[in-house]
Amino acid sequence: MAEICCEVVAGSSSEGKGPECDTGSRAARRRRMEIRRLRVVAERGAEEETSGKRRRLDGGGGEASTDEEDREVERARYGFTSVCGRRRDMEDSVSARPGFLPGHHFFGVFDGHGCSHVATSCGQRMHEIVVDEAGAAAGSAGLDEEARWRGVMERSFARMDAEAVASSRGSVAPAPTCRCEMQLPKCDHVGSTAVVAVLGPRHVVVANCGDSRAVLCRGGAAVPLSCDHKPDRPDELERIHAAGGRVIFWDGARVFGMLAMSRAIGDSYLKPYVICDPEVRVMERKDGEDEFLILASDGLWDVVSNEVACNVVRACLRSSGRRERNRSSPTSNLSPRQSSSSGDEAPNDGAPSAAAAGSESDEESAAEEDKACAEAAVLLTKLALARQTSDNVSVVVVNLRRRKL
C-alpha cells in the first residue's frame, strides 16, 4: 500500500521503494496530505466541467474571478433552536434554507404576536419570495450589488406583508393549528417581526423589520447589523406622529398603547402607523475577521447583551475547534498500517485509503461544526431562560469561517 501511495504522489513507475517511501510517521503524513490535496483538485475540476461557470446573483456581464468562484463553493454551517419558554403558546418561527440560491444561504427568525400563523407563513414563504425577487432583479442594469439586494428585500417584505394582510381579511385560510380559526374570519391583530440574513460569497445581507436582531462577531467584537424598531426610537416616533398616530407608554412604549414595535409584517389594524418596510444592510465579508452571525428574537436580546451573546458563541466554537484539532492530529488519522514504524510489514488491504479517510474526516469536521453551532444556540436560550425572559426564544448561529465543499 505504501508503494502505491508513493506512485500516485510522485508519479513514478512501479519500481522499488524510493526515498519517498520512508515508513516514518512524517513521511506517511506527507503522503496522506498530498493525496488529499490531489483529490480536492480533481473534485473541483470535475465539478467545473459538469456544472459550467456558476451564475452570479447580480447577473453582471463580466466574468467572475477565480477567487469569487472558489468562494461560492461554501457549505452552510449553522445550528438553531426555538423554545416556548414561559409563554403559553409558541409564536416564533425559524427558517434555515442552505443553497436557496446558487452560492447563497438564507436564514430567518420571525417573532409572532397575536397568534402564530403570520410568523409561520413567513418561515415557509419568505425565502421563496426572495428567490422570485432576486431572479427578477438579476437582469437589472446599472445597479450595484448593494442597491440590488436592497430592492430585493424591500419588495420581498412588501409581498410577505400583502399575503399576511390577505390572510387577516379571510382571503387565505389560517393554518389548522392556528387559534384564529376559532374566531371570526377577520383577525387583523396578528403580526410578526422578521430578521433575515442572506449569506453570499462576498456579502452578508441583513433585512430587519421589528425588534428581532442580527449581530455579527468580527475580530472578537460584536457588530449589530440591525436596529430594533421601537416606537420610542426618535426617527420612528417622528414617523408615527407624522402619520397621525400616537405612542403611549403602557408597560413600555407602544403604538396606541398596544404594539411594542413600530414595524412588523401584518398588523393591518395599525396601518399606516406600523409599517413593513425593512432596514437593509449589506456588509462585505472579511476573511480571517468574520467569525459568526447570530439571529435571534427579542426573547434573547431583552436579557442578554450583544457582547455576552458573542462571548458565549465564541467559547462554544473554540471548544469545538479544539476537539476537531485533537481528532485530526497526524497520529489519530493514520491507519495502523500508516502509523507503523516498520516498512517490511505486509499491506493491510482492509485499511481505508488516504482519500477515503480524508473524505470521512471532512464529513466529521462539518458535522462537528454544525453541532457546535447548535450547542451555542441552545446555550444562549438556556441563558435567556435563566435570566427570566418572559418571551419565546429563537436563536440561529451561523459559522462564517471559510470552509470549501
mmCIF file of C-alpha atoms in Angstrom:
data_model
loop_
_atom_site.group_PDB
_atom_site.id
_atom_site.type_symbol
_atom_site.label_atom_id
_atom_site.label_comp_id
_atom_site.label_asym_id
_atom_site.label_seq_id
_atom_site.Cartn_x
_atom_site.Cartn_y
_atom_site.Cartn_z
ATOM 1 C CA MET A 1 0.000 0.000 0.000
ATOM 2 C CA ALA A 2 2.854 2.385 0.840
ATOM 3 C CA GLU A 3 4.427 1.805 -2.576
ATOM 4 C CA ILE A 4 1.124 2.510 -4.329
ATOM 5 C CA CYS A 5 0.702 5.773 -2.419
ATOM 6 C CA CYS A 6 4.157 6.901 -3.408
ATOM 7 C CA GLU A 7 3.478 6.174 -7.065
ATOM 8 C CA VAL A 8 0.320 8.316 -7.011
ATOM 9 C CA VAL A 9 2.058 11.254 -5.369
ATOM 10 C CA ALA A 10 5.399 11.181 -7.135
ATOM 11 C CA GLY A 11 4.118 9.886 -10.497
ATOM 12 C CA SER A 12 6.913 7.290 -10.674
ATOM 13 C CA SER A 13 6.818 3.861 -12.313
ATOM 14 C CA SER A 14 6.354 0.662 -10.317
ATOM 15 C CA GLU A 15 9.961 0.397 -9.202
ATOM 16 C CA GLY A 16 11.376 -0.409 -5.818
ATOM 17 C CA LYS A 17 10.902 1.801 -2.812
ATOM 18 C CA GLY A 18 12.344 5.254 -3.318
ATOM 19 C CA PRO A 19 13.210 7.843 -0.700
ATOM 20 C CA GLU A 20 9.568 8.990 -0.643
ATOM 21 C CA CYS A 21 8.558 5.604 0.702
ATOM 22 C CA ASP A 22 10.124 6.083 4.105
ATOM 23 C CA THR A 23 7.870 4.448 6.597
ATOM 24 C CA GLY A 24 8.225 7.023 9.341
ATOM 25 C CA SER A 25 5.158 8.850 10.568
ATOM 26 C CA ARG A 26 6.273 12.121 8.950
ATOM 27 C CA ALA A 27 6.530 10.537 5.507
ATOM 28 C CA ALA A 28 3.159 8.871 5.952
ATOM 29 C CA ARG A 29 1.617 12.165 6.947
ATOM 30 C CA ARG A 30 3.095 13.910 3.884
ATOM 31 C CA ARG A 31 1.703 11.223 1.610
ATOM 32 C CA ARG A 32 -1.738 11.495 3.178
ATOM 33 C CA MET A 33 -1.860 15.305 2.904
ATOM 34 C CA GLU A 34 -0.642 15.266 -0.729
ATOM 35 C CA ILE A 35 -3.228 12.687 -1.767
ATOM 36 C CA ARG A 36 -5.965 14.697 -0.066
ATOM 37 C CA ARG A 37 -4.854 17.810 -1.945
ATOM 38 C CA LEU A 38 -4.901 15.968 -5.260
ATOM 39 C CA ARG A 39 -8.369 14.592 -4.506
ATOM 40 C CA VAL A 40 -9.740 18.082 -3.777
ATOM 41 C CA VAL A 41 -8.248 19.453 -7.004
ATOM 42 C CA ALA A 42 -9.709 16.589 -9.014
ATOM 43 C CA GLU A 43 -13.173 17.016 -7.489
ATOM 44 C CA ARG A 44 -13.139 20.748 -8.135
ATOM 45 C CA GLY A 45 -12.164 20.215 -11.766
ATOM 46 C CA ALA A 46 -14.912 17.647 -12.274
ATOM 47 C CA GLU A 47 -17.488 19.959 -10.747
ATOM 48 C CA GLU A 48 -16.494 22.833 -13.012
ATOM 49 C CA GLU A 49 -16.720 20.615 -16.097
ATOM 50 C CA THR A 50 -20.208 19.345 -15.278
ATOM 51 C CA SER A 51 -21.818 22.489 -13.964
ATOM 52 C CA GLY A 52 -20.062 25.146 -16.018
ATOM 53 C CA LYS A 53 -19.473 28.605 -14.764
ATOM 54 C CA ARG A 54 -21.635 29.433 -11.782
ATOM 55 C CA ARG A 55 -24.241 32.083 -12.357
ATOM 56 C CA ARG A 56 -23.716 35.211 -10.299
ATOM 57 C CA LEU A 57 -26.711 36.630 -8.482
ATOM 58 C CA ASP A 58 -26.208 40.140 -9.818
ATOM 59 C CA GLY A 59 -26.326 38.920 -13.418
ATOM 60 C CA GLY A 60 -23.347 41.056 -14.372
ATOM 61 C CA GLY A 61 -21.827 40.586 -17.785
ATOM 62 C CA GLY A 62 -18.204 40.373 -16.609
ATOM 63 C CA GLU A 63 -16.636 37.057 -15.715
ATOM 64 C CA ALA A 64 -16.261 36.269 -12.045
ATOM 65 C CA SER A 65 -12.694 35.916 -10.856
ATOM 66 C CA THR A 66 -11.299 32.565 -9.818
ATOM 67 C CA ASP A 67 -11.330 33.703 -6.202
ATOM 68 C CA GLU A 68 -15.008 34.629 -6.409
ATOM 69 C CA GLU A 69 -15.894 31.289 -7.986
ATOM 70 C CA ASP A 70 -13.985 29.455 -5.250
ATOM 71 C CA ARG A 71 -15.854 31.389 -2.606
ATOM 72 C CA GLU A 72 -19.173 30.221 -3.983
ATOM 73 C CA VAL A 73 -18.267 26.612 -3.145
ATOM 74 C CA GLU A 74 -19.035 27.068 0.533
ATOM 75 C CA ARG A 75 -21.008 24.808 2.796
ATOM 76 C CA ALA A 76 -23.503 26.376 5.199
ATOM 77 C CA ARG A 77 -22.563 25.600 8.802
ATOM 78 C CA TYR A 78 -25.252 26.570 11.257
ATOM 79 C CA GLY A 79 -27.449 25.496 14.140
ATOM 80 C CA PHE A 80 -30.645 26.836 15.661
ATOM 81 C CA THR A 81 -33.140 26.317 18.444
ATOM 82 C CA SER A 82 -36.600 27.663 19.257
ATOM 83 C CA VAL A 83 -38.265 27.237 22.656
ATOM 84 C CA CYS A 84 -41.594 28.333 24.079
ATOM 85 C CA GLY A 85 -40.128 29.389 27.414
ATOM 86 C CA ARG A 86 -42.593 30.777 29.920
ATOM 87 C CA ARG A 87 -45.202 31.673 27.319
ATOM 88 C CA ARG A 88 -48.353 29.616 26.974
ATOM 89 C CA ASP A 89 -48.106 29.491 23.174
ATOM 90 C CA MET A 90 -45.217 29.200 20.758
ATOM 91 C CA GLU A 91 -45.411 32.066 18.268
ATOM 92 C CA ASP A 92 -41.852 32.124 16.889
ATOM 93 C CA SER A 93 -40.714 30.590 13.627
ATOM 94 C CA VAL A 94 -37.211 29.855 12.309
ATOM 95 C CA SER A 95 -36.155 29.317 8.706
ATOM 96 C CA ALA A 96 -32.828 27.898 7.502
ATOM 97 C CA ARG A 97 -32.537 27.305 3.753
ATOM 98 C CA PRO A 98 -28.956 26.479 2.712
ATOM 99 C CA GLY A 99 -28.332 26.831 -1.004
ATOM 100 C CA PHE A 100 -31.677 28.517 -1.682
ATOM 101 C CA LEU A 101 -29.856 30.441 -4.423
ATOM 102 C CA PRO A 102 -26.631 29.309 -6.123
ATOM 103 C CA GLY A 103 -23.839 30.047 -3.670
ATOM 104 C CA HIS A 104 -26.220 31.727 -1.180
ATOM 105 C CA HIS A 105 -27.851 30.617 2.068
ATOM 106 C CA PHE A 106 -30.969 32.014 3.760
ATOM 107 C CA PHE A 107 -31.648 32.294 7.492
ATOM 108 C CA GLY A 108 -34.560 33.982 9.248
ATOM 109 C CA VAL A 109 -36.161 34.470 12.655
ATOM 110 C CA PHE A 110 -39.802 35.539 12.880
ATOM 111 C CA ASP A 111 -41.340 36.507 16.229
ATOM 112 C CA GLY A 112 -45.121 36.418 16.032
ATOM 113 C CA HIS A 113 -47.655 38.238 18.188
ATOM 114 C CA GLY A 114 -51.416 37.848 18.456
ATOM 115 C CA CYS A 115 -51.079 34.336 17.021
ATOM 116 C CA SER A 116 -48.512 32.174 15.277
ATOM 117 C CA HIS A 117 -49.818 31.975 11.719
ATOM 118 C CA VAL A 118 -48.099 35.093 10.335
ATOM 119 C CA ALA A 119 -44.716 34.024 11.729
ATOM 120 C CA THR A 120 -45.278 30.502 10.425
ATOM 121 C CA SER A 121 -46.184 31.844 6.999
ATOM 122 C CA CYS A 122 -43.040 33.983 6.971
ATOM 123 C CA GLY A 123 -40.928 30.952 7.817
ATOM 124 C CA GLN A 124 -42.452 28.980 4.969
ATOM 125 C CA ARG A 125 -42.690 31.677 2.312
ATOM 126 C CA MET A 126 -40.117 34.420 2.792
ATOM 127 C CA HIS A 127 -37.208 32.581 1.172
ATOM 128 C CA GLU A 128 -39.388 31.652 -1.811
ATOM 129 C CA ILE A 129 -40.362 35.283 -2.314
ATOM 130 C CA VAL A 130 -36.718 36.361 -2.066
ATOM 131 C CA VAL A 131 -35.822 33.818 -4.758
ATOM 132 C CA ASP A 132 -38.533 35.261 -7.035
ATOM 133 C CA GLU A 133 -37.444 38.849 -6.478
ATOM 134 C CA ALA A 134 -33.749 38.033 -6.850
ATOM 135 C CA GLY A 135 -34.480 36.353 -10.174
ATOM 136 C CA ALA A 136 -36.456 39.364 -11.352
ATOM 137 C CA ALA A 137 -33.626 41.694 -10.323
ATOM 138 C CA ALA A 138 -30.876 39.628 -11.968
ATOM 139 C CA GLY A 139 -31.362 41.412 -15.289
ATOM 140 C CA SER A 140 -31.354 44.909 -13.814
ATOM 141 C CA ALA A 141 -28.700 47.123 -15.344
ATOM 142 C CA GLY A 142 -26.845 49.985 -13.729
ATOM 143 C CA LEU A 143 -27.301 48.832 -10.124
ATOM 144 C CA ASP A 144 -24.534 47.665 -7.848
ATOM 145 C CA GLU A 145 -24.985 44.608 -5.667
ATOM 146 C CA GLU A 146 -25.928 46.594 -2.568
ATOM 147 C CA ALA A 147 -28.668 48.551 -4.337
ATOM 148 C CA ARG A 148 -29.956 45.390 -5.996
ATOM 149 C CA TRP A 149 -30.195 43.482 -2.715
ATOM 150 C CA ARG A 150 -31.858 46.441 -1.047
ATOM 151 C CA GLY A 151 -34.570 46.438 -3.690
ATOM 152 C CA VAL A 152 -34.959 42.660 -3.476
ATOM 153 C CA MET A 153 -35.516 42.773 0.271
ATOM 154 C CA GLU A 154 -37.886 45.730 0.202
ATOM 155 C CA ARG A 155 -40.086 44.096 -2.418
ATOM 156 C CA SER A 156 -39.945 40.739 -0.645
ATOM 157 C CA PHE A 157 -41.100 42.200 2.657
ATOM 158 C CA ALA A 158 -43.887 44.105 0.908
ATOM 159 C CA ARG A 159 -45.140 40.900 -0.757
ATOM 160 C CA MET A 160 -44.953 38.984 2.508
ATOM 161 C CA ASP A 161 -46.934 41.719 4.250
ATOM 162 C CA ALA A 162 -49.563 41.681 1.500
ATOM 163 C CA GLU A 163 -50.001 37.937 2.000
ATOM 164 C CA ALA A 164 -50.345 38.421 5.756
ATOM 165 C CA VAL A 165 -52.968 41.149 5.277
ATOM 166 C CA ALA A 166 -54.890 38.949 2.837
ATOM 167 C CA SER A 167 -54.868 36.193 5.441
ATOM 168 C CA SER A 168 -56.184 38.540 8.133
ATOM 169 C CA ARG A 169 -59.117 39.507 5.902
ATOM 170 C CA GLY A 170 -60.108 35.911 5.344
ATOM 171 C CA SER A 171 -58.774 35.697 1.792
ATOM 172 C CA VAL A 172 -56.399 32.942 2.907
ATOM 173 C CA ALA A 173 -57.424 30.255 5.362
ATOM 174 C CA PRO A 174 -55.332 30.130 8.569
ATOM 175 C CA ALA A 175 -53.300 27.070 9.383
ATOM 176 C CA PRO A 176 -55.191 24.168 11.012
ATOM 177 C CA THR A 177 -53.276 24.637 14.273
ATOM 178 C CA CYS A 178 -53.904 28.388 14.392
ATOM 179 C CA ARG A 179 -56.172 29.502 17.211
ATOM 180 C CA CYS A 180 -57.541 32.252 14.938
ATOM 181 C CA GLU A 181 -59.679 29.608 13.212
ATOM 182 C CA MET A 182 -61.940 29.731 16.253
ATOM 183 C CA GLN A 183 -62.534 33.450 15.735
ATOM 184 C CA LEU A 184 -64.432 35.429 13.152
ATOM 185 C CA PRO A 185 -62.815 35.472 9.684
ATOM 186 C CA LYS A 186 -61.203 38.826 10.359
ATOM 187 C CA CYS A 187 -58.142 38.557 12.645
ATOM 188 C CA ASP A 188 -56.201 41.683 11.758
ATOM 189 C CA HIS A 189 -54.399 41.926 15.086
ATOM 190 C CA VAL A 190 -51.840 39.247 14.162
ATOM 191 C CA GLY A 191 -48.327 40.079 13.006
ATOM 192 C CA SER A 192 -44.677 39.131 13.195
ATOM 193 C CA THR A 193 -41.211 40.593 13.251
ATOM 194 C CA ALA A 194 -38.783 39.483 10.561
ATOM 195 C CA VAL A 195 -34.999 39.460 10.582
ATOM 196 C CA VAL A 196 -33.443 37.610 7.657
ATOM 197 C CA ALA A 197 -29.869 37.124 6.522
ATOM 198 C CA VAL A 198 -28.592 36.030 3.130
ATOM 199 C CA LEU A 199 -25.048 34.693 3.262
ATOM 200 C CA GLY A 200 -23.304 35.059 -0.081
ATOM 201 C CA PRO A 201 -19.748 34.554 -1.369
ATOM 202 C CA ARG A 202 -18.763 38.172 -0.824
ATOM 203 C CA HIS A 203 -21.513 39.808 1.257
ATOM 204 C CA VAL A 204 -23.855 39.268 4.163
ATOM 205 C CA VAL A 205 -27.259 40.850 3.535
ATOM 206 C CA VAL A 206 -29.455 41.528 6.579
ATOM 207 C CA ALA A 207 -33.005 42.883 6.424
ATOM 208 C CA ASN A 208 -34.926 43.650 9.595
ATOM 209 C CA CYS A 209 -38.476 44.654 10.413
ATOM 210 C CA GLY A 210 -39.349 44.730 14.113
ATOM 211 C CA ASP A 211 -37.338 44.065 17.256
ATOM 212 C CA SER A 212 -35.620 40.796 16.396
ATOM 213 C CA ARG A 213 -31.911 41.326 15.849
ATOM 214 C CA ALA A 214 -28.850 40.236 13.870
ATOM 215 C CA VAL A 215 -25.367 40.509 15.384
ATOM 216 C CA LEU A 216 -22.067 39.800 13.650
ATOM 217 C CA CYS A 217 -18.915 38.841 15.547
ATOM 218 C CA ARG A 218 -15.988 40.387 13.679
ATOM 219 C CA GLY A 219 -12.489 40.289 15.074
ATOM 220 C CA GLY A 220 -13.833 39.450 18.516
ATOM 221 C CA ALA A 221 -16.192 42.454 18.621
ATOM 222 C CA ALA A 222 -19.993 42.386 18.472
ATOM 223 C CA VAL A 223 -21.259 44.344 15.452
ATOM 224 C CA PRO A 224 -25.059 44.838 15.314
ATOM 225 C CA LEU A 225 -26.334 44.501 11.747
ATOM 226 C CA SER A 226 -29.861 45.657 12.584
ATOM 227 C CA CYS A 227 -31.506 48.277 14.750
ATOM 228 C CA ASP A 228 -34.625 47.451 16.775
ATOM 229 C CA HIS A 229 -37.784 49.187 15.599
ATOM 230 C CA LYS A 230 -39.185 50.503 18.862
ATOM 231 C CA PRO A 231 -41.954 53.141 18.975
ATOM 232 C CA ASP A 232 -39.831 55.456 21.124
ATOM 233 C CA ARG A 233 -36.869 55.433 18.746
ATOM 234 C CA PRO A 234 -36.627 59.099 17.756
ATOM 235 C CA ASP A 235 -36.994 58.620 13.996
ATOM 236 C CA GLU A 236 -39.787 56.062 14.421
ATOM 237 C CA LEU A 237 -41.611 58.282 16.906
ATOM 238 C CA GLU A 238 -41.457 61.180 14.448
ATOM 239 C CA ARG A 239 -42.741 58.995 11.618
ATOM 240 C CA ILE A 240 -45.679 57.699 13.676
ATOM 241 C CA HIS A 241 -46.652 61.212 14.738
ATOM 242 C CA ALA A 242 -46.402 62.455 11.147
ATOM 243 C CA ALA A 243 -48.836 59.713 10.095
ATOM 244 C CA GLY A 244 -51.315 60.831 12.751
ATOM 245 C CA GLY A 245 -50.577 58.091 15.269
ATOM 246 C CA ARG A 246 -49.666 58.179 18.929
ATOM 247 C CA VAL A 247 -47.155 56.386 21.110
ATOM 248 C CA ILE A 248 -48.476 55.635 24.577
ATOM 249 C CA PHE A 249 -46.271 54.380 27.393
ATOM 250 C CA TRP A 250 -48.154 51.399 28.801
ATOM 251 C CA ASP A 251 -45.731 48.768 30.027
ATOM 252 C CA GLY A 252 -43.200 50.417 27.752
ATOM 253 C CA ALA A 253 -43.633 52.455 24.587
ATOM 254 C CA ARG A 254 -46.443 51.083 22.406
ATOM 255 C CA VAL A 255 -48.215 52.254 19.262
ATOM 256 C CA PHE A 256 -51.599 53.446 20.560
ATOM 257 C CA GLY A 257 -50.718 51.624 23.767
ATOM 258 C CA MET A 258 -50.969 48.216 22.058
ATOM 259 C CA LEU A 259 -47.957 47.133 19.985
ATOM 260 C CA ALA A 260 -44.433 47.344 21.390
ATOM 261 C CA MET A 261 -42.782 47.666 17.967
ATOM 262 C CA SER A 262 -43.115 50.228 15.202
ATOM 263 C CA ARG A 263 -42.586 47.900 12.207
ATOM 264 C CA ALA A 264 -43.931 44.417 11.572
ATOM 265 C CA ILE A 265 -45.344 42.036 8.980
ATOM 266 C CA GLY A 266 -49.147 42.027 9.255
ATOM 267 C CA ASP A 267 -50.951 44.038 11.981
ATOM 268 C CA SER A 268 -53.266 45.584 9.420
ATOM 269 C CA TYR A 269 -55.346 47.199 12.178
ATOM 270 C CA LEU A 270 -52.438 49.532 12.985
ATOM 271 C CA LYS A 271 -51.542 50.613 9.458
ATOM 272 C CA PRO A 272 -50.222 53.105 8.377
ATOM 273 C CA TYR A 273 -48.545 53.670 11.749
ATOM 274 C CA VAL A 274 -46.940 50.214 11.840
ATOM 275 C CA ILE A 275 -45.206 49.581 8.518
ATOM 276 C CA CYS A 276 -43.428 46.606 6.966
ATOM 277 C CA ASP A 277 -40.513 48.476 5.357
ATOM 278 C CA PRO A 278 -37.259 46.710 6.297
ATOM 279 C CA GLU A 279 -33.973 48.343 7.079
ATOM 280 C CA VAL A 280 -31.408 46.598 4.874
ATOM 281 C CA ARG A 281 -27.690 46.377 5.454
ATOM 282 C CA VAL A 282 -25.205 44.835 3.033
ATOM 283 C CA MET A 283 -21.916 44.013 4.741
ATOM 284 C CA GLU A 284 -18.844 42.904 2.826
ATOM 285 C CA ARG A 285 -17.350 39.744 4.252
ATOM 286 C CA LYS A 286 -13.811 39.860 5.655
ATOM 287 C CA ASP A 287 -11.940 36.585 5.649
ATOM 288 C CA GLY A 288 -10.000 35.998 8.830
ATOM 289 C CA GLU A 289 -12.105 38.508 10.789
ATOM 290 C CA ASP A 290 -15.733 37.399 10.436
ATOM 291 C CA GLU A 291 -16.386 34.633 12.959
ATOM 292 C CA PHE A 292 -20.130 34.018 13.165
ATOM 293 C CA LEU A 293 -23.577 35.555 12.856
ATOM 294 C CA ILE A 294 -26.386 35.429 15.432
ATOM 295 C CA LEU A 295 -30.053 35.945 14.558
ATOM 296 C CA ALA A 296 -32.467 35.905 17.484
ATOM 297 C CA SER A 297 -35.857 37.091 18.690
ATOM 298 C CA ASP A 298 -36.204 39.645 21.463
ATOM 299 C CA GLY A 299 -36.712 36.824 23.948
ATOM 300 C CA LEU A 300 -32.919 36.613 23.922
ATOM 301 C CA TRP A 301 -31.970 40.250 23.414
ATOM 302 C CA ASP A 302 -34.226 41.523 26.215
ATOM 303 C CA VAL A 303 -31.989 39.812 28.782
ATOM 304 C CA VAL A 304 -28.661 39.136 27.017
ATOM 305 C CA SER A 305 -26.431 41.828 25.545
ATOM 306 C CA ASN A 306 -24.769 41.588 22.151
ATOM 307 C CA GLU A 307 -21.347 41.237 23.755
ATOM 308 C CA VAL A 308 -22.350 38.458 26.139
ATOM 309 C CA ALA A 309 -24.072 36.534 23.345
ATOM 310 C CA CYS A 310 -20.950 36.739 21.169
ATOM 311 C CA ASN A 311 -18.719 35.608 24.035
ATOM 312 C CA VAL A 312 -20.919 32.560 24.646
ATOM 313 C CA VAL A 313 -20.960 31.529 20.988
ATOM 314 C CA ARG A 314 -17.263 32.088 20.556
ATOM 315 C CA ALA A 315 -16.484 29.878 23.556
ATOM 316 C CA CYS A 316 -18.608 27.084 22.068
ATOM 317 C CA LEU A 317 -16.987 27.312 18.642
ATOM 318 C CA ARG A 318 -13.479 27.448 20.089
ATOM 319 C CA SER A 319 -14.163 24.380 22.199
ATOM 320 C CA SER A 320 -15.349 22.583 19.077
ATOM 321 C CA GLY A 321 -12.239 23.706 17.215
ATOM 322 C CA ARG A 322 -10.001 22.204 19.873
ATOM 323 C CA ARG A 323 -11.856 18.902 19.679
ATOM 324 C CA GLU A 324 -11.521 18.936 15.894
ATOM 325 C CA ARG A 325 -7.782 19.606 16.028
ATOM 326 C CA ASN A 326 -7.284 16.796 18.510
ATOM 327 C CA ARG A 327 -9.238 14.425 16.310
ATOM 328 C CA SER A 328 -7.365 15.429 13.142
ATOM 329 C CA SER A 329 -3.871 15.171 14.645
ATOM 330 C CA PRO A 330 -1.433 13.147 12.484
ATOM 331 C CA THR A 331 -1.448 10.020 14.653
ATOM 332 C CA SER A 332 -5.206 9.953 15.182
ATOM 333 C CA ASN A 333 -5.993 9.964 11.455
ATOM 334 C CA LEU A 334 -3.454 7.319 10.389
ATOM 335 C CA SER A 335 -4.483 3.736 9.929
ATOM 336 C CA PRO A 336 -2.455 1.077 11.803
ATOM 337 C CA ARG A 337 -0.535 0.405 8.594
ATOM 338 C CA GLN A 338 0.260 4.067 8.006
ATOM 339 C CA SER A 339 1.398 4.717 11.585
ATOM 340 C CA SER A 340 3.706 1.687 11.620
ATOM 341 C CA SER A 341 7.405 2.383 12.024
ATOM 342 C CA SER A 342 8.475 -0.669 10.021
ATOM 343 C CA GLY A 343 8.433 -0.824 6.227
ATOM 344 C CA ASP A 344 8.606 -4.623 5.997
ATOM 345 C CA GLU A 345 5.030 -5.408 7.044
ATOM 346 C CA ALA A 346 2.538 -6.764 4.541
ATOM 347 C CA PRO A 347 -0.044 -4.266 3.199
ATOM 348 C CA ASN A 348 -3.302 -4.165 5.131
ATOM 349 C CA ASP A 349 -5.933 -4.423 2.409
ATOM 350 C CA GLY A 350 -8.697 -3.774 4.946
ATOM 351 C CA ALA A 351 -7.408 -0.323 5.870
ATOM 352 C CA PRO A 352 -9.182 2.655 4.231
ATOM 353 C CA SER A 353 -7.327 4.594 1.580
ATOM 354 C CA ALA A 354 -5.967 8.028 2.386
ATOM 355 C CA ALA A 355 -8.553 9.658 0.097
ATOM 356 C CA ALA A 356 -11.421 7.844 1.818
ATOM 357 C CA ALA A 357 -10.038 8.731 5.228
ATOM 358 C CA GLY A 358 -9.802 12.381 4.190
ATOM 359 C CA SER A 359 -13.401 12.399 2.959
ATOM 360 C CA GLU A 360 -14.628 10.872 6.196
ATOM 361 C CA SER A 361 -12.589 13.401 8.148
ATOM 362 C CA ASP A 362 -14.134 16.309 6.219
ATOM 363 C CA GLU A 363 -17.641 14.992 6.840
ATOM 364 C CA GLU A 364 -16.935 14.519 10.525
ATOM 365 C CA SER A 365 -15.474 18.020 10.731
ATOM 366 C CA ALA A 366 -18.543 19.561 9.063
ATOM 367 C CA ALA A 367 -20.872 17.653 11.383
ATOM 368 C CA GLU A 368 -18.828 18.795 14.361
ATOM 369 C CA GLU A 369 -19.141 22.439 13.286
ATOM 370 C CA ASP A 370 -22.910 22.127 12.845
ATOM 371 C CA LYS A 371 -23.115 20.545 16.280
ATOM 372 C CA ALA A 372 -21.085 23.375 17.801
ATOM 373 C CA CYS A 373 -23.415 25.997 16.292
ATOM 374 C CA ALA A 374 -26.461 24.126 17.603
ATOM 375 C CA GLU A 375 -24.888 23.830 21.051
ATOM 376 C CA ALA A 376 -24.174 27.565 21.050
ATOM 377 C CA ALA A 377 -27.796 28.337 20.129
ATOM 378 C CA VAL A 378 -29.080 26.038 22.882
ATOM 379 C CA LEU A 379 -26.736 27.590 25.424
ATOM 380 C CA LEU A 380 -27.979 31.086 24.560
ATOM 381 C CA THR A 381 -31.600 30.018 25.039
ATOM 382 C CA LYS A 382 -30.734 28.449 28.396
ATOM 383 C CA LEU A 383 -29.019 31.660 29.434
ATOM 384 C CA ALA A 384 -32.075 33.717 28.446
ATOM 385 C CA LEU A 385 -34.389 31.404 30.397
ATOM 386 C CA ALA A 386 -32.091 31.526 33.415
ATOM 387 C CA ARG A 387 -32.301 35.314 33.282
ATOM 388 C CA GLN A 388 -36.104 35.084 33.432
ATOM 389 C CA THR A 389 -37.030 36.085 29.908
ATOM 390 C CA SER A 390 -40.805 36.134 29.552
ATOM 391 C CA ASP A 391 -40.963 35.547 25.789
ATOM 392 C CA ASN A 392 -40.374 32.747 23.318
ATOM 393 C CA VAL A 393 -36.684 32.407 22.464
ATOM 394 C CA SER A 394 -35.410 31.580 18.967
ATOM 395 C CA VAL A 395 -31.726 31.654 18.028
ATOM 396 C CA VAL A 396 -29.795 30.901 14.832
ATOM 397 C CA VAL A 397 -25.983 30.707 14.870
ATOM 398 C CA VAL A 398 -24.104 30.698 11.546
ATOM 399 C CA ASN A 399 -20.375 29.964 11.376
ATOM 400 C CA LEU A 400 -18.722 32.391 8.952
ATOM 401 C CA ARG A 401 -15.254 30.844 8.859
ATOM 402 C CA ARG A 402 -14.490 29.746 5.317
ATOM 403 C CA ARG A 403 -14.650 26.038 4.553
ATOM 404 C CA LYS A 404 -14.965 24.847 0.962
ATOM 405 C CA LEU A 405 -17.082 21.891 -0.102
#
